[in-house]
Coordinates of C-alpha atoms and ligand atoms in Angstrom, one line a residue:
M140 CA 23.6 23.0 14.0
P141 CA 24.4 23.4 17.7
S142 CA 27.2 20.9 18.3
S143 CA 26.8 20.2 22.0
A144 CA 29.8 18.8 23.8
D145 CA 27.5 16.8 26.0
P146 CA 26.0 14.0 23.9
S147 CA 23.2 13.5 26.3
A148 CA 21.9 16.9 25.3
N149 CA 20.0 15.2 22.4
T150 CA 18.6 12.4 24.5
L151 CA 14.8 12.4 24.6
E152 CA 12.8 10.8 27.4
L153 CA 9.1 10.1 27.6
V154 CA 7.9 9.5 31.2
A155 CA 4.4 8.0 31.8
L156 CA 3.2 10.0 28.7
T157 CA -0.5 9.9 28.3
K158 CA -3.0 11.5 25.9
R159 CA -6.7 11.3 26.2
Y160 CA -8.9 13.2 23.7
S161 CA -12.0 12.4 25.7
D162 CA -12.6 10.4 28.8
T163 CA -12.9 7.1 26.9
V164 CA -9.7 5.1 25.9
A165 CA -6.3 6.7 26.0
A166 CA -4.8 7.4 22.5
V167 CA -1.4 7.2 24.2
D168 CA -1.4 5.2 27.4
N169 CA 1.3 5.8 29.9
I170 CA 4.3 5.2 27.7
N171 CA 7.9 5.3 28.9
L172 CA 10.7 5.6 26.4
R173 CA 14.3 6.8 26.4
I174 CA 15.8 7.6 22.9
P175 CA 19.5 7.9 23.1
A176 CA 21.2 11.0 21.5
N177 CA 21.7 10.9 17.8
H178 CA 19.6 7.8 17.3
Y179 CA 17.4 7.1 14.3
C180 CA 14.2 5.9 16.1
C181 CA 11.1 4.7 14.3
L182 CA 7.7 4.6 16.0
L183 CA 6.0 1.7 14.2
G184 CA 2.5 0.4 14.4
P185 CA -0.9 0.1 12.7
S186 CA -3.1 3.0 12.0
G187 CA -4.7 4.5 15.1
C188 CA -2.2 3.1 17.6
G189 CA -1.1 6.5 18.8
K190 CA 2.1 7.2 16.8
S191 CA 1.1 10.7 15.6
S192 CA -0.3 11.7 19.0
T193 CA 3.0 10.7 20.6
L194 CA 5.0 12.7 18.0
R195 CA 2.7 15.8 18.3
M196 CA 3.2 15.8 22.1
I197 CA 7.0 15.6 21.6
A198 CA 6.7 18.5 19.1
G199 CA 4.5 20.6 21.4
H200 CA 1.6 20.6 18.8
E201 CA -0.6 18.7 21.2
T202 CA -1.2 19.1 24.9
V203 CA -0.1 16.3 27.3
T204 CA -2.9 14.8 29.4
S205 CA -0.3 13.5 31.9
G206 CA 3.4 12.6 32.0
D207 CA 6.5 14.4 30.9
V208 CA 8.7 15.0 27.9
L209 CA 12.4 15.6 28.7
L210 CA 15.1 16.7 26.2
G211 CA 18.7 16.5 27.5
G212 CA 17.3 16.2 31.0
R213 CA 15.2 19.4 30.6
N214 CA 11.5 19.1 31.1
I215 CA 9.9 20.6 28.0
T216 CA 6.4 19.3 28.6
D217 CA 5.0 22.8 28.9
A218 CA 7.4 24.6 26.6
T219 CA 6.1 26.1 23.3
A220 CA 6.8 24.2 20.1
A221 CA 9.3 26.9 19.1
E222 CA 11.3 26.9 22.3
R223 CA 11.7 23.2 23.0
G224 CA 14.6 22.2 20.6
T225 CA 12.5 20.0 18.4
A226 CA 11.3 20.5 14.8
M227 CA 8.7 18.7 12.7
M228 CA 9.5 17.9 9.1
F229 CA 6.2 18.3 7.3
Q230 CA 5.4 16.4 4.1
S231 CA 6.8 18.1 1.0
Y232 CA 3.3 19.0 -0.2
A233 CA 3.1 21.4 2.8
L234 CA 5.6 23.8 1.2
F235 CA 4.2 27.2 0.4
P236 CA 3.5 27.1 -3.3
H237 CA 3.9 30.8 -3.9
L238 CA 7.3 31.1 -2.2
T239 CA 10.7 30.2 -3.7
T240 CA 12.8 27.4 -2.2
L241 CA 14.9 30.0 -0.4
D242 CA 11.9 31.8 1.1
N243 CA 10.3 28.5 2.1
V244 CA 13.4 27.6 4.0
A245 CA 13.8 31.0 5.5
F246 CA 10.1 31.3 6.4
S247 CA 10.2 30.6 10.2
L248 CA 13.1 33.0 10.6
K249 CA 11.0 35.7 9.0
M250 CA 8.2 35.0 11.5
R251 CA 10.8 35.6 14.3
G252 CA 11.8 38.9 12.9
V253 CA 15.3 37.9 11.7
S254 CA 16.7 40.3 9.2
K255 CA 16.4 39.5 5.5
A256 CA 20.2 39.3 5.0
E257 CA 20.7 36.9 7.9
R258 CA 17.8 34.7 7.1
H259 CA 18.8 34.4 3.4
Q260 CA 22.4 33.6 4.5
R261 CA 21.2 30.9 6.9
A262 CA 18.7 29.4 4.4
S263 CA 21.4 29.4 1.7
A264 CA 23.8 27.5 3.9
L265 CA 21.2 24.9 4.5
L266 CA 20.3 24.6 0.9
E267 CA 23.9 23.9 0.2
R268 CA 23.9 21.3 2.8
V269 CA 21.0 19.4 1.1
A270 CA 22.5 20.0 -2.4
M271 CA 19.7 22.3 -3.5
T272 CA 21.6 25.6 -4.0
E273 CA 20.9 25.7 -7.8
Y274 CA 17.2 25.5 -7.1
A275 CA 17.0 28.4 -4.6
Q276 CA 14.8 30.6 -6.8
R277 CA 12.4 27.8 -8.0
K278 CA 8.8 27.4 -6.7
P279 CA 7.8 24.0 -5.3
S280 CA 5.8 23.1 -8.4
E281 CA 9.1 23.4 -10.4
L282 CA 10.8 20.8 -8.3
S283 CA 10.7 17.0 -8.4
G284 CA 9.3 15.1 -5.4
G285 CA 12.7 14.3 -4.1
Q286 CA 13.8 17.9 -4.3
Q287 CA 10.7 19.1 -2.5
Q288 CA 11.5 16.6 0.2
R289 CA 14.9 18.1 0.6
V290 CA 13.4 21.6 0.9
A291 CA 11.0 20.3 3.5
L292 CA 14.0 19.0 5.4
A293 CA 16.0 22.3 5.2
R294 CA 12.9 24.2 6.3
A295 CA 12.7 22.0 9.5
L296 CA 16.4 22.4 10.1
I297 CA 16.5 26.2 10.0
M298 CA 15.4 26.3 13.6
E299 CA 18.5 24.3 14.6
P300 CA 16.6 21.5 16.3
R301 CA 18.3 18.8 18.4
V302 CA 15.5 16.4 17.6
L303 CA 13.9 16.1 14.2
L304 CA 10.3 14.7 14.1
L305 CA 9.0 13.1 10.9
D306 CA 5.4 11.8 10.6
E307 CA 5.1 9.3 7.7
P308 CA 7.4 11.5 5.6
L309 CA 7.6 9.1 2.7
S310 CA 4.1 7.9 2.4
A311 CA 3.1 10.4 -0.4
L312 CA 6.0 9.3 -2.6
D313 CA 5.9 6.7 -5.3
P314 CA 7.6 3.4 -4.4
F315 CA 10.9 4.1 -6.3
L316 CA 11.3 7.5 -4.8
R317 CA 10.3 6.3 -1.4
I318 CA 13.3 3.9 -1.3
Q319 CA 15.7 6.6 -2.6
M320 CA 14.5 9.2 -0.1
R321 CA 14.7 6.6 2.7
S322 CA 18.4 6.2 2.2
E323 CA 18.8 10.0 1.9
L324 CA 17.1 10.4 5.3
R325 CA 19.4 7.9 6.8
R326 CA 22.4 9.6 5.4
W327 CA 21.3 13.1 6.6
Q328 CA 20.6 11.8 10.1
K329 CA 24.2 10.5 10.3
E330 CA 25.7 13.6 8.7
L331 CA 23.7 16.0 10.9
G332 CA 24.3 14.1 14.1
L333 CA 20.7 14.7 15.2
T334 CA 18.1 12.5 16.9
F335 CA 15.4 11.6 14.3
I336 CA 12.0 10.2 15.4
H337 CA 10.2 8.9 12.4
V338 CA 6.6 7.6 12.5
T339 CA 5.7 4.9 10.0
H340 CA 3.3 2.0 9.6
S341 CA 5.7 0.2 7.3
Q342 CA 7.8 -2.5 9.1
E343 CA 10.0 -2.6 6.0
E344 CA 10.7 1.2 6.2
A345 CA 11.4 0.9 10.0
M346 CA 13.8 -2.0 9.4
A347 CA 15.7 -0.1 6.8
L348 CA 16.1 3.1 8.7
A349 CA 16.1 2.6 12.5
D350 CA 18.7 2.1 15.1
T351 CA 15.7 1.6 17.5
I352 CA 12.3 0.4 16.5
V353 CA 9.5 1.1 18.9
V354 CA 6.5 -1.1 18.1
M355 CA 3.2 0.4 19.3
S356 CA -0.2 -1.1 19.6
R357 CA -3.4 0.5 21.1
G358 CA -1.5 3.4 22.7
R359 CA 1.1 1.3 24.3
I360 CA 4.7 0.3 23.6
E361 CA 4.7 -3.4 22.7
Q362 CA 8.4 -3.7 22.3
S363 CA 11.5 -1.5 21.6
G364 CA 14.9 -2.6 20.4
S365 CA 17.2 -2.9 17.4
P366 CA 15.6 -4.0 14.1
G367 CA 17.3 -7.4 14.6
E368 CA 16.0 -7.8 18.1
V369 CA 12.4 -6.8 17.3
F370 CA 12.4 -9.1 14.2
N371 CA 14.1 -12.1 15.7
K372 CA 12.9 -11.9 19.3
P373 CA 9.3 -10.7 19.2
V374 CA 8.0 -10.5 22.7
S375 CA 4.4 -10.9 21.8
E376 CA 2.2 -12.4 19.1
F377 CA 1.3 -8.9 18.0
V378 CA 4.9 -8.0 17.3
A379 CA 5.6 -11.4 15.6
R380 CA 2.6 -10.9 13.3
F381 CA 3.2 -7.2 12.7
M382 CA 6.9 -7.5 11.8
G383 CA 6.0 -10.4 9.5
G384 CA 8.1 -13.3 8.4
H385 CA 7.0 -15.4 11.4
N386 CA 4.5 -18.1 12.0
V387 CA 2.7 -18.2 15.3
L388 CA 2.0 -21.7 16.5
D389 CA 0.2 -23.2 19.5
T390 CA 2.1 -26.2 20.8
P391 CA 1.8 -28.3 23.9
G392 CA 4.7 -26.3 25.3
G393 CA 2.9 -23.0 24.7
R394 CA 2.6 -20.4 22.0
I395 CA 5.7 -19.9 19.9
A396 CA 6.9 -17.9 16.9
V397 CA 9.2 -19.4 14.3
R398 CA 10.6 -17.5 11.2
S399 CA 9.1 -18.7 7.9
D400 CA 12.6 -19.1 6.5
R401 CA 13.6 -21.4 9.4
M402 CA 10.9 -23.9 8.9
Q403 CA 11.2 -27.1 6.9
V404 CA 8.8 -29.2 5.0
V405 CA 9.4 -32.9 5.4
A406 CA 7.8 -36.1 4.1
H407 CA 4.4 -37.1 5.6
D408 CA 5.9 -40.3 7.1
D409 CA 8.8 -38.4 8.7
E410 CA 8.9 -38.4 12.5
A411 CA 9.7 -34.7 12.9
G412 CA 7.2 -31.8 13.3
L413 CA 3.5 -31.8 12.8
P414 CA 1.2 -33.1 10.1
A415 CA 0.4 -30.5 7.4
T416 CA -1.4 -30.2 4.1
L417 CA 0.1 -28.1 1.3
V418 CA -2.6 -25.6 0.3
D419 CA -0.7 -23.1 -1.8
M420 CA 2.7 -22.5 -3.4
E421 CA 4.3 -19.5 -5.2
Y422 CA 7.5 -19.2 -7.0
Q423 CA 9.1 -15.9 -6.1
G424 CA 12.4 -16.1 -8.0
S425 CA 15.0 -16.3 -5.2
Y426 CA 12.7 -18.3 -3.0
G427 CA 9.5 -20.4 -3.1
L428 CA 6.7 -19.7 -0.6
L429 CA 4.6 -22.6 0.6
S430 CA 1.3 -22.3 2.6
L431 CA 0.4 -25.3 4.7
D432 CA -2.6 -26.1 6.9
V433 CA -1.4 -27.3 10.2
P434 CA -4.6 -27.7 12.2
Q435 CA -2.9 -28.9 15.3
A436 CA -1.0 -25.7 15.7
S437 CA -2.7 -22.9 13.9
K438 CA -6.1 -21.7 12.7
T439 CA -4.5 -20.0 9.7
P440 CA -2.1 -21.6 7.2
L441 CA 1.6 -21.4 8.0
S442 CA 4.2 -20.0 5.6
V443 CA 7.4 -21.7 4.7
M444 CA 10.0 -19.9 2.7
L445 CA 12.5 -22.2 0.8
P446 CA 15.5 -21.2 -1.1
E447 CA 14.9 -21.5 -4.9
A448 CA 17.1 -24.6 -5.4
S449 CA 15.2 -26.7 -2.8
Y450 CA 11.8 -25.3 -3.8
V451 CA 12.3 -26.1 -7.5
G452 CA 14.2 -29.4 -6.8
R453 CA 11.5 -30.9 -4.6
R454 CA 8.5 -30.8 -6.9
F455 CA 5.8 -30.3 -4.2
T456 CA 2.2 -31.3 -4.9
L457 CA -0.8 -29.2 -3.9
G458 CA -3.3 -31.0 -1.6
Q459 CA -0.7 -33.6 -0.5
P460 CA 0.2 -34.4 3.1
Y461 CA 3.6 -33.3 4.5
R462 CA 4.9 -32.4 7.9
V463 CA 6.3 -29.0 9.0
A464 CA 9.3 -29.1 11.2
W465 CA 11.6 -26.6 13.0
S466 CA 14.7 -26.6 15.3
E467 CA 14.4 -25.8 18.9
Q468 CA 17.0 -23.1 18.6
D469 CA 14.7 -21.2 16.2
V470 CA 11.8 -21.1 18.6
H471 CA 10.7 -17.9 20.3
R472 CA 8.3 -18.4 23.2
L473 CA 5.4 -15.9 23.4
P474 CA 3.4 -15.2 26.5
L475 CA 0.1 -17.0 26.5
V476 CA -1.8 -13.8 26.9
S477 CA 0.2 -11.4 24.9
R478 CA -1.3 -8.2 26.3
I479 CA -1.1 -8.9 30.0
A480 CA 0.2 -5.4 30.7
N481 CA -2.8 -3.8 29.1
I482 CA -5.3 -6.0 30.8
E483 CA -4.1 -5.1 34.2
T484 CA -4.9 -1.4 33.9
Ligands
ADP69 P1 -1.6 6.9 14.4 O1 -0.8 8.0 14.1 O2 -0.8 5.7 15.0 O3 -2.5 6.4 13.3 P2 -3.1 8.7 16.1 O4 -2.2 9.2 17.2 O5 -3.4 9.6 15.0 O6 -2.6 7.3 15.6 O7 -4.5 8.4 16.8 C1 -4.6 7.5 17.9 C2 -6.1 7.5 18.4 O8 -6.4 8.8 18.8 C3 -7.0 7.1 17.3 O9 -8.0 6.4 17.8 C4 -7.5 8.4 16.8 O10 -8.8 8.3 16.2 C5 -7.5 9.3 18.0 N1 -7.3 10.7 17.7 C6 -6.2 11.2 17.1 N2 -6.2 12.6 17.0 C7 -7.4 12.9 17.6 C8 -8.1 14.2 17.8 N3 -7.5 15.3 17.5 N4 -9.2 14.1 18.5 C9 -9.8 13.0 18.9 N5 -9.2 11.8 18.7 C10 -8.1 11.7 18.1
MG70 MG1 -0.5 9.0 12.2

């Protein structure tokens, strides 16, 4: 890997980046983002919000309608995919089935006319790095899912990128392997000292991996920040709902978000909070989950998560009146119109 003395060499900036596939709505709508060097950044959002389009424009696999992509201060908007210092890690099933592990990793060097001796030497060094040396002569079908994923990583790293781009890299794996590969990705990113930009629609995956989560909706950046910031201080109803774990309530003071595990359920004749009816409850082992209708504040039932001891000890009754309450310090105010920025343009 090129170990640049200047850490800002791996900083990626998107300036007013826009993608229109036709003259209707923009798939990526004027986004501005600065990803610090050697960060693990997750682009998070629902299907169709523009994550892959953004990633492909960074990779040089998609033309930019307007705006710029800068890497280490250099404008790479019009550079070819091969010359911009980024590489895309494709899903493991995109490996060439007829090539060995070694030849899969060396493939793009072959395309560039690098001699056989040199490309095998460089590919072997990378296989060692991802602990795959003993599988160098196997074909992809003779490898496990996790091993294929490591080959896919080595194949992307052979071009010595400064920024590694990953589009839903774990989505084809079974749940167990997904969690295992997630921690491997995180470890590789730290070891390699590269900027990773990882697209996912899973808030759990983004929370587990990212230094910075960029929440996208309808081609725009809704919020970016550390996992803790985005989870605890959602700036909009969209982020609060998408990140999960929050209730969104309409109160006389405005629209607010309160974490489900910070709400309390109190007796119906208590003075605190709002009247509620218990409509569902589930025992989940370490906690109990209550659903309560609170017509004054929400059209949909609110969720309250209680630690096991208080859930089991209280013996709640379905259909009965209670009140839901919360502390002022756990309130996050949301703008009344959460998409003001989008409505203006
Ligand atoms: P995501 O990766 O978040 O699911 P995409 O970037 O793939 O979102 O897509 C964003 C929007 O752009 C969607 O409405 C999608 O249908 C549209 N889109 C994506 N790729 C193309 C394309 N090649 N041609 C036309 N429309 C596209
Ligand atoms: Mg996508």
